[in-house]
Coordinates of N, CA and C in Angstrom, one line a residue:
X1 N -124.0 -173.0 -5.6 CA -124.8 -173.2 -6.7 C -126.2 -172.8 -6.4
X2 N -126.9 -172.2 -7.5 CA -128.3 -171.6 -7.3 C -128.7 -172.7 -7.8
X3 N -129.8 -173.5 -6.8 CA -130.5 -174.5 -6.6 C -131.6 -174.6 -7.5
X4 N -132.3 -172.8 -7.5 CA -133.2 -172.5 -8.7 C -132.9 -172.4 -9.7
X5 N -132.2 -172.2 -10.3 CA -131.2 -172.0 -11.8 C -132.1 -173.6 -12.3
X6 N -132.1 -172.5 -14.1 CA -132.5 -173.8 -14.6 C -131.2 -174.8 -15.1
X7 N -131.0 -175.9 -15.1 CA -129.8 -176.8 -15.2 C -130.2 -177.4 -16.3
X8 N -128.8 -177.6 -17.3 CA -129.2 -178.5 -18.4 C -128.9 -179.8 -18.1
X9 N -130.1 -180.6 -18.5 CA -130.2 -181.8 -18.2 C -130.1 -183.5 -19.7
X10 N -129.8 -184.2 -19.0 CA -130.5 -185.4 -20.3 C -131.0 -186.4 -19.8
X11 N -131.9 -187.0 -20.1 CA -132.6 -188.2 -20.0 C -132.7 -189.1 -21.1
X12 N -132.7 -190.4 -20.1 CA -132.4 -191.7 -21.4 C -133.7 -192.3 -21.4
X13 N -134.6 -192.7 -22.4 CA -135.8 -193.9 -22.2 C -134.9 -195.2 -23.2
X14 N -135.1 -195.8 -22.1 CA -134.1 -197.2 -23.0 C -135.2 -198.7 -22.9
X15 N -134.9 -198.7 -25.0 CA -136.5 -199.8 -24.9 C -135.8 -201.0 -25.4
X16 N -136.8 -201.8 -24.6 CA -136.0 -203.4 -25.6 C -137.4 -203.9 -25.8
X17 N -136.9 -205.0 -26.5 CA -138.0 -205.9 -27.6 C -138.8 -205.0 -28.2
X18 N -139.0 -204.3 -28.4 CA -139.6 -203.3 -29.5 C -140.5 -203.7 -30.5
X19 N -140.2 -204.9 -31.0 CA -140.9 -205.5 -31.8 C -141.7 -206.1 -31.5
X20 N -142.2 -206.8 -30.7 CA -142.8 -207.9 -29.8 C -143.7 -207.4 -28.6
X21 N -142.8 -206.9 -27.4 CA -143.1 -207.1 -26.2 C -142.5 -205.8 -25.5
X22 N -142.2 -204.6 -26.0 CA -142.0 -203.4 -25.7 C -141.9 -203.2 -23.8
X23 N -140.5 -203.0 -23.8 CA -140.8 -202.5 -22.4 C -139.4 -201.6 -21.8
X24 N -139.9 -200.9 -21.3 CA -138.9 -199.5 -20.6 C -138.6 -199.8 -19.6
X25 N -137.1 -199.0 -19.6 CA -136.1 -199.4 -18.0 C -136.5 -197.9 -17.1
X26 N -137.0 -197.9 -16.1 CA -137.4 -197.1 -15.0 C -137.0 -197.4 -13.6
X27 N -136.9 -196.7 -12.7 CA -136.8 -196.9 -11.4 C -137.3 -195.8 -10.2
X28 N -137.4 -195.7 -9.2 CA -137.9 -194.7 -8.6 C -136.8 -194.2 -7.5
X29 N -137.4 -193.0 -7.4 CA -136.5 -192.1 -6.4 C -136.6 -191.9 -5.1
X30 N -135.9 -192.1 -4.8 CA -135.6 -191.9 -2.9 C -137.1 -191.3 -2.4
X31 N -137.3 -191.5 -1.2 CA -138.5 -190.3 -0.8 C -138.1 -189.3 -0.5
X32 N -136.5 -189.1 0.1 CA -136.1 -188.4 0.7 C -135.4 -187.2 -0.6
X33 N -136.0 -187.5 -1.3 CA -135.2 -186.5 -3.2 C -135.6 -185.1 -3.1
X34 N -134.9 -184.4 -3.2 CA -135.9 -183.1 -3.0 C -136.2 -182.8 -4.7
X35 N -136.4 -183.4 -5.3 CA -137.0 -183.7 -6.8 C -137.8 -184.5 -7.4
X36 N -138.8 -185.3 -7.6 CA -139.7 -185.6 -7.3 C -139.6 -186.9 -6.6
X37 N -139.5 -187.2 -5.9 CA -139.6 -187.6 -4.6 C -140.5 -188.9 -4.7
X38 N -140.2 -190.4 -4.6 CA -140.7 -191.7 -4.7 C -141.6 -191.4 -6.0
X39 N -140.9 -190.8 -6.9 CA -141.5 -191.1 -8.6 C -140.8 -192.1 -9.2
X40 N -141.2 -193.2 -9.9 CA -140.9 -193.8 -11.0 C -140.5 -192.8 -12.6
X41 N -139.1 -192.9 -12.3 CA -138.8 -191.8 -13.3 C -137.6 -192.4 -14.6
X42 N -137.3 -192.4 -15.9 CA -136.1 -192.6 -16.5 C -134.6 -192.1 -15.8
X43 N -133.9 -193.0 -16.1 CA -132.4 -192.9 -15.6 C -132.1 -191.5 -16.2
X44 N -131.6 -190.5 -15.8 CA -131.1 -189.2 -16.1 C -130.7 -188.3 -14.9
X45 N -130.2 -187.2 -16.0 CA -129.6 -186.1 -14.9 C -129.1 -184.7 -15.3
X46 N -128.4 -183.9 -14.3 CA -127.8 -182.6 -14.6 C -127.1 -182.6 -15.8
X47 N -126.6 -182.0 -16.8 CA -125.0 -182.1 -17.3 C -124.1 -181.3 -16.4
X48 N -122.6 -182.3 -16.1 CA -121.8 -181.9 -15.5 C -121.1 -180.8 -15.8
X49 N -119.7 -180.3 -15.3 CA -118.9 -179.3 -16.3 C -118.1 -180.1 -17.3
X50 N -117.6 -181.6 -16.6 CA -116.7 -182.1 -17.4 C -117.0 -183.0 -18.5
X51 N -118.6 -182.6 -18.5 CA -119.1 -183.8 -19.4 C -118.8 -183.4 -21.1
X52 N -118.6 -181.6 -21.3 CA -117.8 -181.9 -22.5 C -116.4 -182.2 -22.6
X53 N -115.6 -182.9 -22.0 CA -114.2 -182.8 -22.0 C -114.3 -184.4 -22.7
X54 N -115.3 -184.8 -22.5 CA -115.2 -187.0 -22.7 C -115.2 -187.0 -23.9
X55 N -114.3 -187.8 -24.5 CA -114.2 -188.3 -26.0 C -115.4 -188.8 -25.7
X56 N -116.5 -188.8 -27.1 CA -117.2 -189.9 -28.1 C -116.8 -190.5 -28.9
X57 N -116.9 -191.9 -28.8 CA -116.6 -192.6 -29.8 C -117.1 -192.5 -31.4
X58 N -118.7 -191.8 -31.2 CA -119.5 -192.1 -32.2 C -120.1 -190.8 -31.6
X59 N -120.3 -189.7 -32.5 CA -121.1 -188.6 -31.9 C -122.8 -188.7 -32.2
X60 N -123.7 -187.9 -32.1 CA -125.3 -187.7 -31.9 C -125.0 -188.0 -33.8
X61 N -125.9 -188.3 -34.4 CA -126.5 -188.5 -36.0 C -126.7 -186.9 -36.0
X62 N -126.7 -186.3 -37.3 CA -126.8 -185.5 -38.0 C -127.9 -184.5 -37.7
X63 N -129.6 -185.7 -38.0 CA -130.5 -185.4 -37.8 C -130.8 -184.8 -36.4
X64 N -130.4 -185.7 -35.2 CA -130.6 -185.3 -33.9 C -129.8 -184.3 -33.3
X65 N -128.8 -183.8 -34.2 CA -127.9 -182.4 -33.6 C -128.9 -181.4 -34.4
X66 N -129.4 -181.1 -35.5 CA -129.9 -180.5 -35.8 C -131.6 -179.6 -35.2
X67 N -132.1 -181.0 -34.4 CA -133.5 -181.0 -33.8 C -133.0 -180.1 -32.4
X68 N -131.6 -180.7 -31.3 CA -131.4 -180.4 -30.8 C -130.9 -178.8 -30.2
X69 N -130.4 -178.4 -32.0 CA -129.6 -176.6 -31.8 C -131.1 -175.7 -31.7
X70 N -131.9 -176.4 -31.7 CA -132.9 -175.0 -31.2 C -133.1 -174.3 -29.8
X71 N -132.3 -172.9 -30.1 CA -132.4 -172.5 -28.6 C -130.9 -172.7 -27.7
X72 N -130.1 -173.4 -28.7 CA -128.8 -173.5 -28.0 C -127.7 -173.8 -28.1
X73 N -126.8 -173.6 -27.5 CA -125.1 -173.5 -27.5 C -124.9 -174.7 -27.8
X74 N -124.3 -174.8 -29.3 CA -123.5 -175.4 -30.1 C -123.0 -176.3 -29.2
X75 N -121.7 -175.6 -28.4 CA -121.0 -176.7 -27.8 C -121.6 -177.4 -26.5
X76 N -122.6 -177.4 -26.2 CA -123.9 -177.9 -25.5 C -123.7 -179.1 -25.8
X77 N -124.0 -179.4 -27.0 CA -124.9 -180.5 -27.6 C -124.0 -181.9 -27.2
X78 N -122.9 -182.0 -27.8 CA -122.1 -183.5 -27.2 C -121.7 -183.4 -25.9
X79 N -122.1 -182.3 -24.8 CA -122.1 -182.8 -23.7 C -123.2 -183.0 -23.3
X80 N -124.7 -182.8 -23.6 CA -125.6 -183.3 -23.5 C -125.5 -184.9 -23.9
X81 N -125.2 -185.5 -24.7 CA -125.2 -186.6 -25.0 C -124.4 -187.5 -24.3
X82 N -123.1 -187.0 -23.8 CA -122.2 -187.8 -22.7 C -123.1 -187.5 -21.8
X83 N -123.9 -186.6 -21.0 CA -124.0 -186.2 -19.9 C -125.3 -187.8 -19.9
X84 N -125.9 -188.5 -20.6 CA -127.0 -189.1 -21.1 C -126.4 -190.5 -20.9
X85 N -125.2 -190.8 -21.5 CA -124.5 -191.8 -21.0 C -123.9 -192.4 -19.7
X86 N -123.6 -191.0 -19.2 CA -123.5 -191.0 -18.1 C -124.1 -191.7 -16.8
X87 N -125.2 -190.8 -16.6 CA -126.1 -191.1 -16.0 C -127.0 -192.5 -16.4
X88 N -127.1 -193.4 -17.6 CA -127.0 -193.9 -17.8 C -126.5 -195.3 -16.7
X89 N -125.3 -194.8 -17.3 CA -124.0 -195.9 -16.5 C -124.1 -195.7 -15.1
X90 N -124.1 -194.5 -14.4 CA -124.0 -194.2 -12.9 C -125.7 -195.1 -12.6
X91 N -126.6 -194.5 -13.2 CA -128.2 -195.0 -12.1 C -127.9 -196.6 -12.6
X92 N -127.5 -197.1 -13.4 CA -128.4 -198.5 -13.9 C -126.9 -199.4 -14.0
X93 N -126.1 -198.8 -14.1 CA -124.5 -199.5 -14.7 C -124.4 -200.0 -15.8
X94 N -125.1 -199.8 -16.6 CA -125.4 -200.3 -18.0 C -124.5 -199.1 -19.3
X95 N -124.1 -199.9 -19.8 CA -123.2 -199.3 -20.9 C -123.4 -199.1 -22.2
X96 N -123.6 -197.9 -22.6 CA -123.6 -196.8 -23.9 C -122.4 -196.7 -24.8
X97 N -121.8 -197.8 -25.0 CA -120.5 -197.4 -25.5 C -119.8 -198.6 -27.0
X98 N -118.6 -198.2 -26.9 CA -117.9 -199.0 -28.1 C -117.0 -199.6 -27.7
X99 N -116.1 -200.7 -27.8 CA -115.0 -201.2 -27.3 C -113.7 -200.1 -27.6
X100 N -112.7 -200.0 -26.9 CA -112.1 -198.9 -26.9 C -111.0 -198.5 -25.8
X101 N -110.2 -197.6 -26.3 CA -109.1 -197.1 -25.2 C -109.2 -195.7 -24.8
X102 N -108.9 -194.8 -24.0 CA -109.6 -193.6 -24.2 C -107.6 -193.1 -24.1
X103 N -107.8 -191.8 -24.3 CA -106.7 -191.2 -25.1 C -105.7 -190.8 -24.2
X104 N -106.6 -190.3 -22.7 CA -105.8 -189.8 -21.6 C -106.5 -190.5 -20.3
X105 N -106.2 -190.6 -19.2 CA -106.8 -191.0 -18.0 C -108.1 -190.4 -17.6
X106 N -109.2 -191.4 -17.7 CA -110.5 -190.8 -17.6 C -110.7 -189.9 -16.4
X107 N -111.7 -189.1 -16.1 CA -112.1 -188.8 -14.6 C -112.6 -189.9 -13.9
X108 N -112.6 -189.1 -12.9 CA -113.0 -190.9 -11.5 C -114.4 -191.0 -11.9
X109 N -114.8 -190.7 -12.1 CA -116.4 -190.5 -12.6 C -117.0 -191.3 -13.7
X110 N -115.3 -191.3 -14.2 CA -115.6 -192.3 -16.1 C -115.2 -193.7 -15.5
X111 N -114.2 -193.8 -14.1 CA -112.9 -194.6 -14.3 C -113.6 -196.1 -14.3
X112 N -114.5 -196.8 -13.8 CA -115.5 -198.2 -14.2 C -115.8 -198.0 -15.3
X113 N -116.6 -197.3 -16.1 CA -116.9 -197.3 -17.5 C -115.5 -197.7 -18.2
X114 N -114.3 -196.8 -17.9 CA -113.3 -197.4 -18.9 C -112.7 -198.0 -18.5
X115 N -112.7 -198.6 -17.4 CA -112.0 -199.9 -16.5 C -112.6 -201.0 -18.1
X116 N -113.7 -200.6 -17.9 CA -114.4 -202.0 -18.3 C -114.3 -201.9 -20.4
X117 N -113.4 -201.4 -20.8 CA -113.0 -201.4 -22.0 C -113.9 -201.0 -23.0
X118 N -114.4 -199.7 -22.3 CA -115.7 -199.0 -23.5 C -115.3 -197.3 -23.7
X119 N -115.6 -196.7 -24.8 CA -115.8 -195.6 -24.8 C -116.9 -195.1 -25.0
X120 N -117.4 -193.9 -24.4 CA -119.0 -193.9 -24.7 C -119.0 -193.5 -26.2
X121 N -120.4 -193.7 -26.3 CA -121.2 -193.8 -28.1 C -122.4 -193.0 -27.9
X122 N -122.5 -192.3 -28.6 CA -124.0 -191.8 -28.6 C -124.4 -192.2 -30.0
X123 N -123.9 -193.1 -30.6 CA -124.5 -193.7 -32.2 C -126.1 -194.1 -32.1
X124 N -126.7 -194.4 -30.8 CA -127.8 -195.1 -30.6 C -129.2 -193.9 -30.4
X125 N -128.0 -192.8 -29.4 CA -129.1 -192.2 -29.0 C -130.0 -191.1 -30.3
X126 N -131.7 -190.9 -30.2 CA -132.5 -190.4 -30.6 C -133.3 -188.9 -30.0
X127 N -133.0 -188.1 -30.2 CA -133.8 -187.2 -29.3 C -135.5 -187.3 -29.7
X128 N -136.2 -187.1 -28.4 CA -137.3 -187.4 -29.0 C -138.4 -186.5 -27.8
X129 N -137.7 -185.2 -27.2 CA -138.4 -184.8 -25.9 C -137.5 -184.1 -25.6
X130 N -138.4 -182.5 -25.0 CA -137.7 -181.8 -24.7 C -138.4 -180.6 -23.4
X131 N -138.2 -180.5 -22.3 CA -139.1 -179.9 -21.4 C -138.7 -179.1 -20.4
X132 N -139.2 -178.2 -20.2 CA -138.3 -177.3 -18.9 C -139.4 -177.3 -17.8
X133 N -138.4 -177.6 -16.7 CA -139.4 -177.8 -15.2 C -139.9 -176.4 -15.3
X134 N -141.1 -176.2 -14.6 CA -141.8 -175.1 -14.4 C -141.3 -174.3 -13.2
X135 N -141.8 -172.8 -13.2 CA -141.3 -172.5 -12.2 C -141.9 -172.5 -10.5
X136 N -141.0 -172.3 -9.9 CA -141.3 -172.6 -8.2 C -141.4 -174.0 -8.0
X137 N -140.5 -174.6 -8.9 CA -140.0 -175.9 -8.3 C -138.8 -176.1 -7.1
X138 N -138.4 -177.0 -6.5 CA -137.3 -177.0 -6.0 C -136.0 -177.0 -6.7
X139 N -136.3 -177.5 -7.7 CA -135.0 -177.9 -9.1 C -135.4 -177.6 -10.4
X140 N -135.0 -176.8 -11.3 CA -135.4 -176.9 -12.2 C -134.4 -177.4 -13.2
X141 N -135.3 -178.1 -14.6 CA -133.9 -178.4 -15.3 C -134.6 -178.1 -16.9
X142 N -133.7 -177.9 -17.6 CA -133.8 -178.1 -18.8 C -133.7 -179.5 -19.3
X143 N -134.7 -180.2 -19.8 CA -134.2 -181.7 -20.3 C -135.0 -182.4 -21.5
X144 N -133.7 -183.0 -22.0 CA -133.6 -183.4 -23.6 C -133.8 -184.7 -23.2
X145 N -134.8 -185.6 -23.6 CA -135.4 -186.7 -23.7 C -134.5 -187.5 -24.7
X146 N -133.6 -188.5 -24.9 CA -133.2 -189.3 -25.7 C -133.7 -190.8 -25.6
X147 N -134.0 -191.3 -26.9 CA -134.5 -193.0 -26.8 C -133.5 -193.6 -27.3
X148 N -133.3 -195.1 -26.8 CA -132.2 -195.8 -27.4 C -132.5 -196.8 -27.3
X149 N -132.4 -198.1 -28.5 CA -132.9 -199.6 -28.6 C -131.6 -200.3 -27.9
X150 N -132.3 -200.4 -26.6 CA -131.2 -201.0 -25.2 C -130.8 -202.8 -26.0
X151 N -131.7 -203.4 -26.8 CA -131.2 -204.6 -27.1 C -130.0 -204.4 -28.1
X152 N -130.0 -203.4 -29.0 CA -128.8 -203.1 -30.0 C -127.5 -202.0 -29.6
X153 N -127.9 -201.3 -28.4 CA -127.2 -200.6 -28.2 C -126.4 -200.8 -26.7
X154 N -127.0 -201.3 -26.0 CA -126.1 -201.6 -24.3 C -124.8 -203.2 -24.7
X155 N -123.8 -202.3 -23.9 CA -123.1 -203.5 -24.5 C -122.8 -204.5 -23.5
X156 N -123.4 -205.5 -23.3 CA -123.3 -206.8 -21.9 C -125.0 -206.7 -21.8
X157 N -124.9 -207.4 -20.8 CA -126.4 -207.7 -20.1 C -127.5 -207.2 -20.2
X158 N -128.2 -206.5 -20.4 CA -129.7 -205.9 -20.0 C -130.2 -205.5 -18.9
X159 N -129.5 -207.0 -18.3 CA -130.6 -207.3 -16.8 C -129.9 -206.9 -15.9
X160 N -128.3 -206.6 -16.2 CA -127.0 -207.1 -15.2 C -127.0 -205.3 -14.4
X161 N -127.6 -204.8 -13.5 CA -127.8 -203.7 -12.8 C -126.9 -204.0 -11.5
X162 N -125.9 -204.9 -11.4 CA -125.3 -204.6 -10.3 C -124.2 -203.7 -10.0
X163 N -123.6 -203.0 -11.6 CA -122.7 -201.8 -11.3 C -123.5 -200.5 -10.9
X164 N -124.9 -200.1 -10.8 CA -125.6 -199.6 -10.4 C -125.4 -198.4 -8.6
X165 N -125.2 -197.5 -8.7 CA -125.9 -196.9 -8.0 C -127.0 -196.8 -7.3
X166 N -126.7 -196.1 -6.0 CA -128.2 -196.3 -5.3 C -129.2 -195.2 -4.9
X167 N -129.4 -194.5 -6.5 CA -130.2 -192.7 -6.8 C -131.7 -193.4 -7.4
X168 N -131.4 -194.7 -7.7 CA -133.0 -194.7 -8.2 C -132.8 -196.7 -7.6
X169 N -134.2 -196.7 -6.9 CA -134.3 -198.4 -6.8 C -135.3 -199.1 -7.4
X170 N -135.8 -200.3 -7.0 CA -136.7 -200.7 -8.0 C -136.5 -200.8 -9.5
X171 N -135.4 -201.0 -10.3 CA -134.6 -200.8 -11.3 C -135.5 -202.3 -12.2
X172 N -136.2 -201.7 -12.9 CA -137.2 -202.7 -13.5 C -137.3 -202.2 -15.3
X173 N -137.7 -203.6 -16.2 CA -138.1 -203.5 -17.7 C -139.6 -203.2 -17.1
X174 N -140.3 -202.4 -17.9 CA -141.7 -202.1 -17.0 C -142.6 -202.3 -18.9
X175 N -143.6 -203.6 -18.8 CA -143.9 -203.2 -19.8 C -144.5 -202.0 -20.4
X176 N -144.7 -201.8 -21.7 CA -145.0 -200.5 -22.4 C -146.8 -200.1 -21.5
X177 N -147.5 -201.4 -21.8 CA -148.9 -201.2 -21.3 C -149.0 -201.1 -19.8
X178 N -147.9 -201.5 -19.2 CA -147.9 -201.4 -17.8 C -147.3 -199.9 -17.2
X179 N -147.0 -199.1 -17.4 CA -146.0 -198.2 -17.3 C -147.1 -197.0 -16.4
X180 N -148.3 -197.1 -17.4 CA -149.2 -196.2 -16.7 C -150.0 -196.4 -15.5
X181 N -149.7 -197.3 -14.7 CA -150.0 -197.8 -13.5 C -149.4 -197.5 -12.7
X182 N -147.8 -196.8 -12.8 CA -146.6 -196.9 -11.7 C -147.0 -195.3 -10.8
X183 N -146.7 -194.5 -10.1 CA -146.4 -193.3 -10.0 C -145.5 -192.3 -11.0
X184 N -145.5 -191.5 -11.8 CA -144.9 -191.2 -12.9 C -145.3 -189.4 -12.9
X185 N -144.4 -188.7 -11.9 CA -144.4 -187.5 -12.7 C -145.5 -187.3 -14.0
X186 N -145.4 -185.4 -13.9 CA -146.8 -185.3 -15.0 C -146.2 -185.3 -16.7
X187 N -144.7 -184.7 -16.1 CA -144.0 -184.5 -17.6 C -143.8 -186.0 -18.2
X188 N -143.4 -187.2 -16.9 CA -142.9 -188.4 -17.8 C -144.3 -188.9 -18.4
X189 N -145.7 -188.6 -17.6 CA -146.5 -189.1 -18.7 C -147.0 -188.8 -20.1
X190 N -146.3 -186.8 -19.6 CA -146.5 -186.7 -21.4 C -145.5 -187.4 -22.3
X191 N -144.2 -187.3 -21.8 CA -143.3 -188.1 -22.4 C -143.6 -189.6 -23.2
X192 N -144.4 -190.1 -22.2 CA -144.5 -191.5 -22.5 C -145.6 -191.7 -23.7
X193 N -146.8 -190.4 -23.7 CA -147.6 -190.7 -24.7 C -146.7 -190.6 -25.9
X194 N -145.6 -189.9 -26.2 CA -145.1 -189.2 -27.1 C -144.5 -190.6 -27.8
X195 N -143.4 -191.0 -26.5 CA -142.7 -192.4 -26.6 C -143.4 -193.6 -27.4
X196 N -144.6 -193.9 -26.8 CA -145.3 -194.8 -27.0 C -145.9 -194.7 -28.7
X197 N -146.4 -193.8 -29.3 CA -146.8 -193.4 -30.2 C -145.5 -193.8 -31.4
X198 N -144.4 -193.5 -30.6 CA -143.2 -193.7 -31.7 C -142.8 -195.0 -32.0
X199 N -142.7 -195.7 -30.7 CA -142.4 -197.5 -30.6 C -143.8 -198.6 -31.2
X200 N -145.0 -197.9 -30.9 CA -146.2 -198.6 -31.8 C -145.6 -198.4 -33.3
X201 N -145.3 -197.3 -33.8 CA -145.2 -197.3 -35.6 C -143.9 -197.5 -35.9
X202 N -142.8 -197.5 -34.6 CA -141.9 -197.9 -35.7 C -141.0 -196.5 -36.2
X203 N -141.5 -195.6 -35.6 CA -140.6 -194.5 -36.4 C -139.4 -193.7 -35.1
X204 N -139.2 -193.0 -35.8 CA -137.9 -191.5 -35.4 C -138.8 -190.2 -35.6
X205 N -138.9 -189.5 -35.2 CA -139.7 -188.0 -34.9 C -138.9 -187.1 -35.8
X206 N -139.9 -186.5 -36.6 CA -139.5 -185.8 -37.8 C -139.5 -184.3 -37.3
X207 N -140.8 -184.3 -36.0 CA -140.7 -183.1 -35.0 C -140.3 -183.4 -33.5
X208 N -139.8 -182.9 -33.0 CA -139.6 -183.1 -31.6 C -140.6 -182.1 -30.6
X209 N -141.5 -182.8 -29.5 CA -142.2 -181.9 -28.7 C -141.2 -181.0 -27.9
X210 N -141.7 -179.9 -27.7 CA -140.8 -179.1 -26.9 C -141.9 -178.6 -25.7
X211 N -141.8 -179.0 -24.3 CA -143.1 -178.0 -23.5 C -141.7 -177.1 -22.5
X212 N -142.5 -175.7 -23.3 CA -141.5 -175.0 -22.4 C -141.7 -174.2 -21.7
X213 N -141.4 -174.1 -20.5 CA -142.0 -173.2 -19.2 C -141.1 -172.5 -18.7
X214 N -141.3 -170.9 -19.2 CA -140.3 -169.5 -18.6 C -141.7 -168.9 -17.4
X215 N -141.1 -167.8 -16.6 CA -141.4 -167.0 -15.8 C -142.3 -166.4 -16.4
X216 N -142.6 -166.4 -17.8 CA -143.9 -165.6 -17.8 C -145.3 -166.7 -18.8
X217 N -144.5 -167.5 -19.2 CA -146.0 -168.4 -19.9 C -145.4 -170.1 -20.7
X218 N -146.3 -170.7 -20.5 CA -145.8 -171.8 -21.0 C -146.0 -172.3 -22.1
X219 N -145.0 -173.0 -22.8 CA -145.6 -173.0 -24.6 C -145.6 -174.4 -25.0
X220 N -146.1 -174.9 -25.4 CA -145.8 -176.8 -26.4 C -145.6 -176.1 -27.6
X221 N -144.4 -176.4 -28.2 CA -143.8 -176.4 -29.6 C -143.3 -177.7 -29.8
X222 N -142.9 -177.4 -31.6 CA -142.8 -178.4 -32.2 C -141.0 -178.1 -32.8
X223 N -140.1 -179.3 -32.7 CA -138.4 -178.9 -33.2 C -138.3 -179.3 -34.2
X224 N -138.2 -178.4 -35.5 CA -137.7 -179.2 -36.7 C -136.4 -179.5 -36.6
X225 N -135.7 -180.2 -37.6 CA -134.6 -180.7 -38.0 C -134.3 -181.0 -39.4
X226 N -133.8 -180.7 -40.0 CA -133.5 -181.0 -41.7 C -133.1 -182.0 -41.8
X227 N -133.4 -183.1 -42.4 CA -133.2 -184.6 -42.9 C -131.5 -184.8 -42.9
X228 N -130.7 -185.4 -42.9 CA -129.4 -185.2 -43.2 C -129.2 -185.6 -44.7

């Protein structure tokens, strides 16, 4: 695999109390990462090959496939959203899903997720961020920022991280006001203004930021989407 290739990616920002006491699930990465390297970063990742083969229980909302097809393959999109669950479930062990049977024998990859009597859901997730690593990185990725209200959408615990992998530690609720104190990549801080601005009002993004960085110039755009 070309290491430089840009890779499509997803990332999850997962917020609870929202109303109250706002605060995001984060953790940091290895020092030894050849990606950014002891950052406090959101649970996410590559999309796999097999990540479109996973039943959804509940696919992406109307509005958020529509923000999403800018710039890309149709059949992309619901593996972007499993691929979000995923990782998800692998960094934090925390579950994106519905109660459920799945149709044929998951991959080993799914096989704790549907040990544990869920099928994934993307009913929750919001795209809200969209960014491509610049170039002459070690890694680059394409990545679609999704938010999801972790109190109405994880199904069990919150706090319960012990099905958890060990790609990101420090696996912490980080308040909203506190967040900008941690080590944080430059993209997660744009991210977070963006984030932050949505969970103070209360809304869904009518545009989606896009910062996009090819070999010859870098752009901030804005992703429409047609209302459903």
């Amino acid at each position: 695999m070309d290491k430089t290739a840009i890779r499509n990616a997803a990332t999850v920002i997962m917020v609870r109390d929202a109303q109250h006491d706002p605060r995001i699930l984060m953790g940091q990465r290895g020092s030894k990462a050849a990606f950014m390297p002891n950052k406090f970063v959101f649970p996410g990742g590559a999309v796999d090959a097999g990540d479109a083969d996973i039943p959804l229980a509940t696919p992406l909302q109307d509005r958020c496939i529509a923000q999403l097809s800018h710039e890309t393959d149709p059949a992309l999109i619901p593996a972007l959203a499993t691929a979000a669950i995923r990782e998800v479930w692998e960094e934090t062990g925390l579950i994106l899903g519905e109660p459920g049977t799945w149709p044929t024998p998951p991959p080993q990859d799914w096989a704790s997720f549907a040990a544990a009597g869920y099928l994934p859901s993307a009913a929750g997730l919001t795209f809200v961020f969209r960014a491509i690593t610049p170039p002459g990185r070690p890694r680059r990725f394409d990545a679609r920022f999704f938010m999801v209200d972790a109190d109405q959408q994880v199904c069990g615990d919150v706090d319960d991280f012990t099905h958890a992998c060990d790609e990101l530690s420090h696996l912490q609720w980080i308040r909203l006001d506190d967040v900008r104190h941690f080590d944080l990549p430059f993209i997660t801080q744009v991210v977070m203004a963006e984030v932050t601005n949505l969970i103070r009002n209360g809304q869904t993004p009518d545009t989606v930021p896009f910062f996009r960085n090819d070999d010859e110039k870098s752009l901030f755009l804005r992703l429409g989407g047609a209302r459903p």
